[in-house]
CSV table of C-alpha atoms in Angstrom, one decimal:
chain,number,residue,atom,x,y,z
A,26,MET,CA,-69.3,83.5,-39.9
A,27,THR,CA,-70.8,85.9,-37.4
A,28,GLY,CA,-70.0,86.7,-33.8
A,29,ASN,CA,-66.8,86.0,-32.0
A,30,THR,CA,-64.5,83.2,-33.4
A,31,HIS,CA,-62.2,81.3,-31.0
A,32,VAL,CA,-59.0,80.1,-32.5
A,33,VAL,CA,-56.8,77.7,-30.4
A,34,VAL,CA,-53.1,77.5,-31.3
A,35,ILE,CA,-51.4,74.4,-30.0
A,36,GLY,CA,-47.7,75.1,-29.6
A,37,GLY,CA,-45.9,78.4,-28.6
A,38,GLY,CA,-42.8,78.1,-30.8
A,39,TYR,CA,-41.9,80.3,-33.7
A,40,ALA,CA,-44.8,79.2,-35.9
A,41,GLY,CA,-47.4,79.2,-33.1
A,42,VAL,CA,-46.5,82.7,-31.9
A,43,MET,CA,-46.5,84.2,-35.4
A,44,ALA,CA,-49.9,82.6,-36.1
A,45,ALA,CA,-51.4,83.8,-32.8
A,46,ASN,CA,-50.1,87.4,-33.3
A,47,ARG,CA,-51.4,87.6,-36.9
A,48,LEU,CA,-54.9,86.4,-35.9
A,49,THR,CA,-55.3,89.5,-33.7
A,50,LEU,CA,-55.7,91.4,-36.9
A,51,ARG,CA,-59.5,90.9,-36.5
A,52,ASP,CA,-61.2,92.3,-33.3
A,53,ASP,CA,-63.9,89.5,-33.5
A,54,VAL,CA,-61.3,86.7,-33.1
A,55,THR,CA,-60.3,85.4,-29.7
A,56,VAL,CA,-56.9,83.6,-29.6
A,57,THR,CA,-55.7,81.1,-27.1
A,58,LEU,CA,-52.2,79.8,-27.2
A,59,ILE,CA,-51.5,76.5,-25.5
A,60,ASN,CA,-47.9,75.7,-24.6
A,61,PRO,CA,-46.3,73.5,-22.0
A,62,ARG,CA,-43.9,76.4,-21.0
A,63,PRO,CA,-44.5,80.0,-19.9
A,64,ASP,CA,-41.9,81.4,-22.3
A,65,LEU,CA,-40.8,81.1,-25.9
A,66,VAL,CA,-37.9,78.8,-26.4
A,67,HIS,CA,-35.4,80.5,-28.7
A,68,ARG,CA,-34.5,77.2,-30.3
A,69,VAL,CA,-31.8,78.5,-32.6
A,70,ARG,CA,-29.8,79.4,-29.5
A,71,LEU,CA,-30.1,76.0,-27.7
A,72,HIS,CA,-26.5,75.2,-28.5
A,73,GLN,CA,-25.5,78.5,-26.8
A,74,LEU,CA,-27.4,77.4,-23.7
A,75,VAL,CA,-25.3,74.2,-23.7
A,76,GLY,CA,-22.1,76.3,-24.1
A,77,GLY,CA,-23.2,78.8,-21.4
A,78,SER,CA,-23.5,82.0,-23.5
A,79,ASP,CA,-27.3,82.3,-23.6
A,80,ASP,CA,-30.4,81.0,-21.8
A,81,ALA,CA,-32.3,80.4,-25.1
A,82,VAL,CA,-35.6,81.8,-23.7
A,83,VAL,CA,-37.6,84.9,-24.6
A,84,ALA,CA,-40.5,86.1,-22.5
A,85,TYR,CA,-43.9,85.9,-24.2
A,86,GLN,CA,-44.6,89.5,-23.1
A,87,ASP,CA,-41.8,90.6,-25.5
A,88,VAL,CA,-43.1,88.8,-28.6
A,89,LEU,CA,-46.8,88.0,-28.1
A,90,ALA,CA,-49.7,90.3,-28.7
A,91,GLU,CA,-51.5,91.5,-25.5
A,92,GLY,CA,-54.8,90.1,-26.6
A,93,VAL,CA,-53.5,86.5,-26.9
A,94,ARG,CA,-54.5,84.3,-23.9
A,95,VAL,CA,-51.7,81.9,-22.9
A,96,VAL,CA,-52.6,78.6,-21.3
A,97,VAL,CA,-49.5,76.8,-19.8
A,98,ASP,CA,-50.6,73.2,-20.3
A,99,THR,CA,-50.2,70.2,-22.7
A,100,VAL,CA,-52.8,69.0,-25.1
A,101,THR,CA,-53.3,65.2,-24.9
A,102,ARG,CA,-56.0,64.8,-27.5
A,103,ILE,CA,-57.9,66.7,-30.3
A,104,ASP,CA,-61.6,65.8,-30.5
A,105,VAL,CA,-62.5,66.7,-34.1
A,106,ALA,CA,-66.2,65.9,-33.7
A,107,GLU,CA,-66.6,68.1,-30.6
A,108,ARG,CA,-64.1,70.7,-31.8
A,109,SER,CA,-62.3,70.6,-28.5
A,110,VAL,CA,-58.9,69.8,-27.1
A,111,THR,CA,-58.2,67.8,-23.9
A,112,LEU,CA,-55.6,69.4,-21.5
A,113,THR,CA,-53.4,67.6,-19.0
A,114,ALA,CA,-54.3,69.9,-16.1
A,115,ASP,CA,-57.3,71.9,-17.1
A,116,GLY,CA,-60.1,69.8,-18.6
A,117,THR,CA,-61.2,70.6,-22.2
A,118,LEU,CA,-61.2,73.7,-24.3
A,119,GLY,CA,-63.5,74.3,-27.3
A,120,TYR,CA,-62.4,76.0,-30.6
A,121,ASP,CA,-63.9,77.2,-33.9
A,122,TYR,CA,-60.5,76.9,-35.6
A,123,LEU,CA,-57.4,75.1,-34.5
A,124,ILE,CA,-53.8,75.7,-35.6
A,125,TYR,CA,-51.5,72.7,-35.0
A,126,ALA,CA,-48.0,74.1,-34.4
A,127,VAL,CA,-46.5,71.5,-32.0
A,128,GLY,CA,-43.1,71.7,-33.6
A,129,SER,CA,-40.5,69.0,-33.4
A,130,GLY,CA,-38.1,67.4,-31.0
A,131,SER,CA,-35.5,64.6,-30.8
A,132,ALA,CA,-36.0,61.5,-32.7
A,133,GLU,CA,-36.5,58.3,-30.8
A,134,LEU,CA,-33.2,57.0,-29.4
A,135,SER,CA,-33.3,53.5,-30.7
A,136,VAL,CA,-29.5,52.8,-30.6
A,137,PRO,CA,-28.7,50.5,-27.6
A,138,GLY,CA,-27.8,52.5,-24.5
A,139,ALA,CA,-28.6,55.9,-26.1
A,140,ALA,CA,-31.8,56.5,-24.1
A,141,GLU,CA,-30.0,55.7,-20.9
A,142,PHE,CA,-26.7,57.4,-21.4
A,143,ALA,CA,-26.9,60.0,-24.2
A,144,TYR,CA,-28.1,63.6,-23.9
A,145,PRO,CA,-30.5,64.8,-26.7
A,146,ILE,CA,-30.7,68.6,-27.0
A,147,ALA,CA,-33.7,69.3,-29.3
A,148,THR,CA,-35.8,70.9,-26.5
A,149,LEU,CA,-35.2,73.4,-23.7
A,150,GLU,CA,-35.5,70.7,-21.0
A,151,GLU,CA,-33.1,68.4,-22.7
A,152,ALA,CA,-30.5,71.2,-23.1
A,153,GLN,CA,-31.0,72.2,-19.5
A,154,ARG,CA,-30.5,68.6,-18.4
A,155,LEU,CA,-27.2,68.4,-20.3
A,156,ARG,CA,-25.7,71.5,-18.6
A,157,PRO,CA,-25.2,69.9,-15.1
A,158,ALA,CA,-23.6,66.8,-16.8
A,159,LEU,CA,-21.1,69.0,-18.5
A,160,ASP,CA,-20.4,71.1,-15.4
A,161,ALA,CA,-19.7,67.9,-13.5
A,162,ALA,CA,-17.2,66.6,-16.0
A,163,PRO,CA,-13.6,67.9,-16.0
A,164,VAL,CA,-12.9,70.3,-18.9
A,165,THR,CA,-10.3,67.7,-20.1
A,166,ALA,CA,-12.9,64.9,-20.2
A,167,PRO,CA,-13.8,63.6,-23.7
A,168,VAL,CA,-17.2,64.9,-25.0
A,169,THR,CA,-18.8,63.1,-28.0
A,170,VAL,CA,-21.4,64.8,-30.3
A,171,VAL,CA,-23.4,62.3,-32.4
A,172,GLY,CA,-24.8,63.7,-35.6
A,173,ALA,CA,-23.2,66.3,-38.0
A,174,GLY,CA,-26.2,68.3,-39.1
A,175,PRO,CA,-26.5,71.9,-37.9
A,176,ALA,CA,-27.3,71.1,-34.3
A,177,GLY,CA,-24.3,68.7,-34.0
A,178,ILE,CA,-21.9,71.1,-35.7
A,179,GLU,CA,-23.1,74.1,-33.7
A,180,THR,CA,-22.9,72.2,-30.4
A,181,ALA,CA,-19.4,70.8,-31.1
A,182,ALA,CA,-18.1,74.2,-32.1
A,183,GLU,CA,-19.6,75.9,-29.0
A,184,LEU,CA,-18.1,73.4,-26.6
A,185,ALA,CA,-14.7,73.3,-28.3
A,186,GLU,CA,-14.5,77.1,-28.2
A,187,VAL,CA,-14.8,77.0,-24.3
A,188,GLY,CA,-12.0,74.5,-24.1
A,189,ARG,CA,-13.8,71.1,-24.2
A,190,ARG,CA,-12.2,68.0,-25.9
A,191,VAL,CA,-14.9,67.3,-28.5
A,192,THR,CA,-15.3,64.5,-31.0
A,193,LEU,CA,-18.0,64.9,-33.7
A,194,LEU,CA,-19.3,61.6,-35.1
A,195,CYS,CA,-20.9,62.2,-38.5
A,196,GLY,CA,-22.3,58.8,-39.3
A,197,GLY,CA,-21.9,59.9,-43.0
A,198,VAL,CA,-20.7,63.3,-44.3
A,199,LEU,CA,-20.1,66.4,-42.3
A,200,GLY,CA,-23.0,68.8,-42.9
A,201,PRO,CA,-25.0,66.7,-45.4
A,202,TYR,CA,-26.8,69.9,-46.6
A,203,LEU,CA,-23.7,71.8,-47.3
A,204,HIS,CA,-22.0,72.3,-50.7
A,205,THR,CA,-18.6,70.7,-50.9
A,206,ARG,CA,-16.9,74.2,-50.6
A,207,GLY,CA,-19.0,75.1,-47.6
A,208,ARG,CA,-18.2,71.7,-46.0
A,209,ARG,CA,-14.5,72.3,-46.4
A,210,SER,CA,-14.9,75.7,-44.7
A,211,VAL,CA,-16.7,74.2,-41.8
A,212,ALA,CA,-14.1,71.4,-41.5
A,213,LYS,CA,-11.3,73.9,-41.4
A,214,ARG,CA,-13.0,75.9,-38.6
A,215,LEU,CA,-13.7,72.8,-36.6
A,216,ALA,CA,-10.1,71.7,-36.9
A,217,LYS,CA,-9.0,75.2,-35.7
A,218,LEU,CA,-11.2,74.8,-32.7
A,219,GLY,CA,-9.7,71.3,-32.0
A,220,VAL,CA,-12.7,69.3,-32.8
A,221,THR,CA,-12.0,65.7,-34.0
A,222,VAL,CA,-14.3,64.9,-36.8
A,223,ILE,CA,-14.9,61.3,-37.7
A,224,ASP,CA,-17.0,60.8,-40.9
A,225,GLY,CA,-18.0,57.9,-43.2
A,226,SER,CA,-20.2,54.9,-42.6
A,227,ASP,CA,-17.8,53.5,-40.0
A,228,ALA,CA,-18.6,56.5,-37.8
A,229,MET,CA,-22.2,55.3,-37.2
A,230,VAL,CA,-22.8,54.7,-33.5
A,231,THR,CA,-24.0,51.2,-32.7
A,232,ALA,CA,-24.1,51.4,-28.9
A,233,VAL,CA,-23.7,54.0,-26.1
A,234,ALA,CA,-22.3,53.2,-22.6
A,235,ARG,CA,-22.0,55.4,-19.6
A,236,ASP,CA,-18.4,56.3,-20.5
A,237,ALA,CA,-18.0,55.3,-24.2
A,238,VAL,CA,-19.5,54.9,-27.6
A,239,ARG,CA,-19.1,52.0,-30.0
A,240,LEU,CA,-18.8,52.5,-33.7
A,241,ALA,CA,-19.9,50.4,-36.6
A,242,ASN,CA,-16.3,49.3,-37.3
A,243,GLY,CA,-16.0,48.0,-33.7
A,244,ARG,CA,-14.0,50.9,-32.5
A,245,GLU,CA,-14.8,52.1,-29.0
A,246,LEU,CA,-14.2,55.8,-28.1
A,247,PRO,CA,-14.1,57.1,-24.5
A,248,SER,CA,-16.9,59.6,-23.8
A,249,ALA,CA,-17.6,61.2,-20.4
A,250,VAL,CA,-20.6,63.0,-21.9
A,251,THR,CA,-22.4,61.9,-25.1
A,252,ILE,CA,-24.6,64.4,-26.8
A,253,TRP,CA,-27.2,63.1,-29.3
A,254,THR,CA,-28.2,65.4,-32.2
A,255,ALA,CA,-28.9,62.8,-34.9
A,256,GLY,CA,-32.4,63.3,-36.2
A,257,PHE,CA,-35.7,65.0,-35.3
A,258,GLY,CA,-39.2,63.7,-34.7
A,259,VAL,CA,-42.6,65.3,-34.2
A,260,PRO,CA,-45.1,64.8,-31.3
A,261,ASP,CA,-47.6,62.0,-31.9
A,262,LEU,CA,-50.6,64.2,-30.9
A,263,ALA,CA,-52.1,64.1,-34.4
A,264,VAL,CA,-51.7,60.3,-34.6
A,265,ARG,CA,-53.3,59.8,-31.2
A,266,SER,CA,-56.2,62.1,-32.2
A,267,GLY,CA,-57.0,60.0,-35.3
A,268,LEU,CA,-55.9,62.7,-37.8
A,269,SER,CA,-54.1,61.9,-41.1
A,270,THR,CA,-50.4,62.2,-41.0
A,271,ASP,CA,-47.3,61.4,-43.0
A,272,ALA,CA,-45.0,58.5,-42.1
A,273,VAL,CA,-43.1,60.8,-39.6
A,274,GLY,CA,-46.3,62.0,-37.9
A,275,ARG,CA,-46.7,65.4,-39.4
A,276,LEU,CA,-50.3,66.5,-40.0
A,277,LEU,CA,-51.3,66.1,-43.7
A,278,THR,CA,-52.7,69.3,-45.2
A,279,ASP,CA,-53.5,70.8,-48.6
A,280,GLU,CA,-51.6,73.7,-50.0
A,281,THR,CA,-53.6,76.2,-47.8
A,282,LEU,CA,-52.2,74.3,-44.7
A,283,THR,CA,-55.7,72.9,-44.0
A,284,SER,CA,-56.0,69.4,-42.6
A,285,VAL,CA,-57.2,66.9,-45.2
A,286,ASP,CA,-59.6,65.6,-42.5
A,287,ASP,CA,-61.2,68.8,-41.3
A,288,ALA,CA,-61.5,72.4,-42.7
A,289,ARG,CA,-61.3,73.8,-39.1
A,290,ILE,CA,-57.9,72.4,-38.4
A,291,LEU,CA,-54.7,73.9,-39.9
A,292,ALA,CA,-51.0,73.1,-39.4
A,293,ALA,CA,-47.8,75.2,-39.4
A,294,GLY,CA,-44.1,74.7,-38.7
A,295,ASP,CA,-42.2,71.5,-38.4
A,296,SER,CA,-45.4,69.4,-37.7
A,297,ALA,CA,-47.0,70.3,-41.1
A,298,ALA,CA,-46.9,68.2,-44.2
A,299,PRO,CA,-48.6,70.2,-47.0
A,300,SER,CA,-49.5,67.9,-49.9
A,301,ASP,CA,-47.3,65.3,-48.3
A,302,LEU,CA,-44.3,67.5,-49.4
A,303,PRO,CA,-43.1,68.9,-46.1
A,304,LEU,CA,-40.6,71.7,-46.1
A,305,ARG,CA,-37.3,71.4,-44.3
A,306,MET,CA,-37.7,71.6,-40.5
A,307,SER,CA,-36.3,75.1,-39.7
A,308,CYS,CA,-37.0,78.5,-38.2
A,309,LEU,CA,-36.7,79.8,-41.7
A,310,ASN,CA,-39.9,77.9,-42.6
A,311,ALA,CA,-41.7,78.0,-39.2
A,312,VAL,CA,-42.3,81.7,-39.1
A,313,PRO,CA,-43.8,82.1,-42.6
A,314,LEU,CA,-45.8,78.9,-42.2
A,315,GLY,CA,-47.3,80.3,-39.0
A,316,ALA,CA,-48.3,83.5,-40.9
A,317,ARG,CA,-49.7,81.5,-43.8
A,318,ALA,CA,-51.9,79.3,-41.5
A,319,ALA,CA,-53.3,82.4,-39.8
A,320,ASP,CA,-54.0,84.0,-43.2
A,321,THR,CA,-56.0,80.9,-44.2
A,322,VAL,CA,-58.2,81.3,-41.2
A,323,LEU,CA,-58.6,85.1,-41.8
A,324,SER,CA,-59.5,84.5,-45.4
A,325,ARG,CA,-62.2,82.0,-44.5
A,326,LEU,CA,-63.6,84.4,-41.9
A,327,ALA,CA,-63.7,87.1,-44.6
A,328,GLY,CA,-65.5,84.7,-47.0
A,329,GLU,CA,-62.5,84.7,-49.4
A,330,GLN,CA,-60.5,81.8,-51.0
A,331,PRO,CA,-57.3,81.2,-49.1
A,332,ASP,CA,-54.0,81.4,-51.0
A,333,ASN,CA,-52.0,78.3,-51.6
A,334,LEU,CA,-48.5,77.9,-50.1
A,335,HIS,CA,-45.9,79.9,-52.0
A,336,GLN,CA,-42.6,79.2,-50.3
A,337,SER,CA,-39.1,78.1,-51.2
A,338,MET,CA,-35.9,77.7,-49.3
A,339,TYR,CA,-32.7,79.6,-50.1
A,340,ALA,CA,-30.1,79.2,-47.3
A,341,GLN,CA,-28.9,77.5,-44.1
A,342,CYS,CA,-27.0,79.3,-41.4
A,343,ILE,CA,-24.7,77.4,-39.0
A,344,SER,CA,-22.8,79.0,-36.1
A,345,LEU,CA,-19.2,77.8,-35.5
A,346,GLY,CA,-18.7,79.3,-32.0
A,347,ARG,CA,-19.1,82.9,-31.1
A,348,SER,CA,-16.7,84.3,-33.7
A,349,ALA,CA,-17.5,82.4,-36.8
A,350,ALA,CA,-20.4,80.9,-38.8
A,351,ILE,CA,-21.3,79.8,-42.3
A,352,TYR,CA,-24.2,81.2,-44.3
A,353,GLN,CA,-24.8,78.6,-47.0
A,354,PHE,CA,-26.8,79.7,-50.0
A,355,ALA,CA,-29.1,77.4,-51.9
A,356,ASN,CA,-31.2,77.4,-55.1
A,357,ARG,CA,-35.0,77.3,-55.1
A,358,SER,CA,-34.8,73.5,-55.1
A,359,ASP,CA,-33.2,73.8,-51.6
A,360,VAL,CA,-29.9,72.4,-53.0
A,361,ALA,CA,-26.8,74.1,-51.6
A,362,VAL,CA,-24.8,76.0,-54.2
A,363,TRP,CA,-21.1,77.0,-54.3
A,364,LEU,CA,-21.7,80.4,-52.7
A,365,HIS,CA,-21.3,80.8,-49.0
A,366,ILE,CA,-20.2,83.4,-46.4
A,367,ASP,CA,-18.1,82.3,-43.6
A,368,ASP,CA,-15.8,83.3,-40.7
A,369,SER,CA,-16.5,86.6,-38.8
A,370,LEU,CA,-18.9,88.0,-41.5
A,371,GLY,CA,-20.8,84.7,-41.3
A,372,ALA,CA,-21.0,85.1,-37.5
A,373,ARG,CA,-22.5,88.6,-37.9
A,374,ILE,CA,-25.1,87.3,-40.3
A,375,LYS,CA,-26.0,84.4,-38.0
A,376,GLU,CA,-26.4,86.9,-35.1
A,377,VAL,CA,-28.7,89.1,-37.3
A,378,VAL,CA,-30.8,86.0,-38.1
A,379,CYS,CA,-31.0,84.9,-34.4
A,380,LYS,CA,-32.0,88.4,-33.3
A,381,GLY,CA,-34.3,88.8,-36.2
A,382,ILE,CA,-36.7,86.0,-35.3
A,383,PRO,CA,-38.0,87.5,-32.0
A,384,LYS,CA,-37.9,90.9,-33.7
A,385,HIS,CA,-40.3,89.7,-36.5
A,386,LEU,CA,-42.6,88.1,-33.9
A,387,ALA,CA,-42.6,91.3,-31.8
A,388,GLU,CA,-43.4,93.5,-34.9
A,389,GLU,CA,-46.3,91.2,-35.8
A,390,ALA,CA,-47.5,91.4,-32.2
A,391,HIS,CA,-47.6,95.2,-32.3
A,392,LYS,CA,-48.8,95.4,-35.9
A,393,PRO,CA,-50.7,92.3,-37.0
A,394,GLY,CA,-50.3,91.5,-40.7
A,395,SER,CA,-46.9,93.4,-41.0
A,396,PHE,CA,-44.9,90.2,-41.7
A,397,ARG,CA,-44.5,89.9,-45.4
A,398,LEU,CA,-44.9,86.5,-47.1
A,399,HIS,CA,-42.8,86.0,-50.3
A,400,ARG,CA,-44.6,84.5,-53.2
A,401,MET,CA,-43.3,81.6,-55.3
A,402,PRO,CA,-45.6,81.1,-58.4
A,403,GLY,CA,-46.9,77.7,-59.2
A,404,GLY,CA,-48.2,76.3,-56.0
A,405,VAL,CA,-48.0,72.5,-55.4
A,406,ALA,CA,-47.1,71.8,-59.0
A,407,LYS,CA,-44.0,74.1,-58.7
A,408,ARG,CA,-43.1,72.5,-55.3
A,409,GLN,CA,-43.3,69.0,-56.8
A,410,GLN,CA,-41.1,70.2,-59.7
A,411,LEU,CA,-38.6,71.6,-57.2
A,412,LEU,CA,-38.6,68.4,-55.1
A,413,ARG,CA,-37.8,66.4,-58.2
A,414,ALA,CA,-35.0,68.8,-59.1
A,415,ASN,CA,-33.7,68.5,-55.6
A,416,ARG,CA,-33.4,64.7,-55.8
A,417,ALA,CA,-31.9,64.9,-59.3
A,418,GLU,CA,-29.3,67.7,-58.5
A,419,ALA,CA,-28.2,66.8,-55.0
A,420,PRO,CA,-25.1,64.4,-54.9
A,421,ALA,CA,-25.9,61.3,-52.9
A,422,ALA,CA,-23.4,62.3,-50.3
A,423,ASP,CA,-25.0,65.7,-49.9
A,424,ARG,CA,-28.6,64.5,-49.2
A,425,ALA,CA,-29.8,64.9,-45.7
A,426,ALA,CA,-30.0,61.7,-43.8
């Protein structure tokens, strides 16, 4: 391809920013980043926003390359035939390549009363909406957190540490991803903070009221503020645009992260489903997937064959207040193993991780191509093998819901 190439990146989260920065490696590429907010949401700190210890926002000027144009708007449709996107406020914008990095948000609140009375916190706006509700409730008022994945655990611990009366409803096991030993460590820390943990199938929430939640066993718990962290979903932009997606709505791609429908469209982050084998939604995956999607575009512009995806998981890090955390190790099948680091050392590692994300993005902004992608041999065949191993090795109680 000759002349200037325009790449549009939809979504200014971890994956989108990394992709946009990496694309500036070539002087003949113009990059436009479209995002509904003027700043980067530091999503791994949203529970701190809820607890009052961080605003969970990073200015784009601190992490984005100077040459990237930022358009603060929302894409309502992708027109594949015209190679353009329709914006809510500013007409249409054409592209030569498009990187779909719209991320994820809260799952649909289908439990009766949840949409009216519960507070999801998967996005900045949701977390900001929750803050006034907490501030208006007396510190002794009962707070219920629904969902015991990382977001639920982190939120419960953060609020308990500042003196809130918190009940954590698991709807199954505490920390489904965690190894049994890691789960015991987390339970011990939550107990120390005063969090009441209710697990098992009877802890499933069947209804939410303004001042209570009802459980599957008929029990009703008082709740002045109910926080919903159970499950994530992805925006339906790909579906509305007629692109092929998985059952959740993630864009289907091959192992180079290229859409199965169009070679000019790529996906990265939580909204990508390479070979219909999506990686776990996480910042740990979003950053390298953004780099990989950009590398595919750069390879095509150079007339080279793009590399396949070579990525595996190895850990999960969960904060437990400001002074403790757990760093849970996993094998290459993304199954948690016995080894973990907890307490104050875990907290220091967690803080290194949280500070490291904008640091990696900023380094890529200043020196495009500097972020190193780790290789896992075998491509899709290896990932399919690991997926089978995951299903075989993970105890039923440890599988993510």
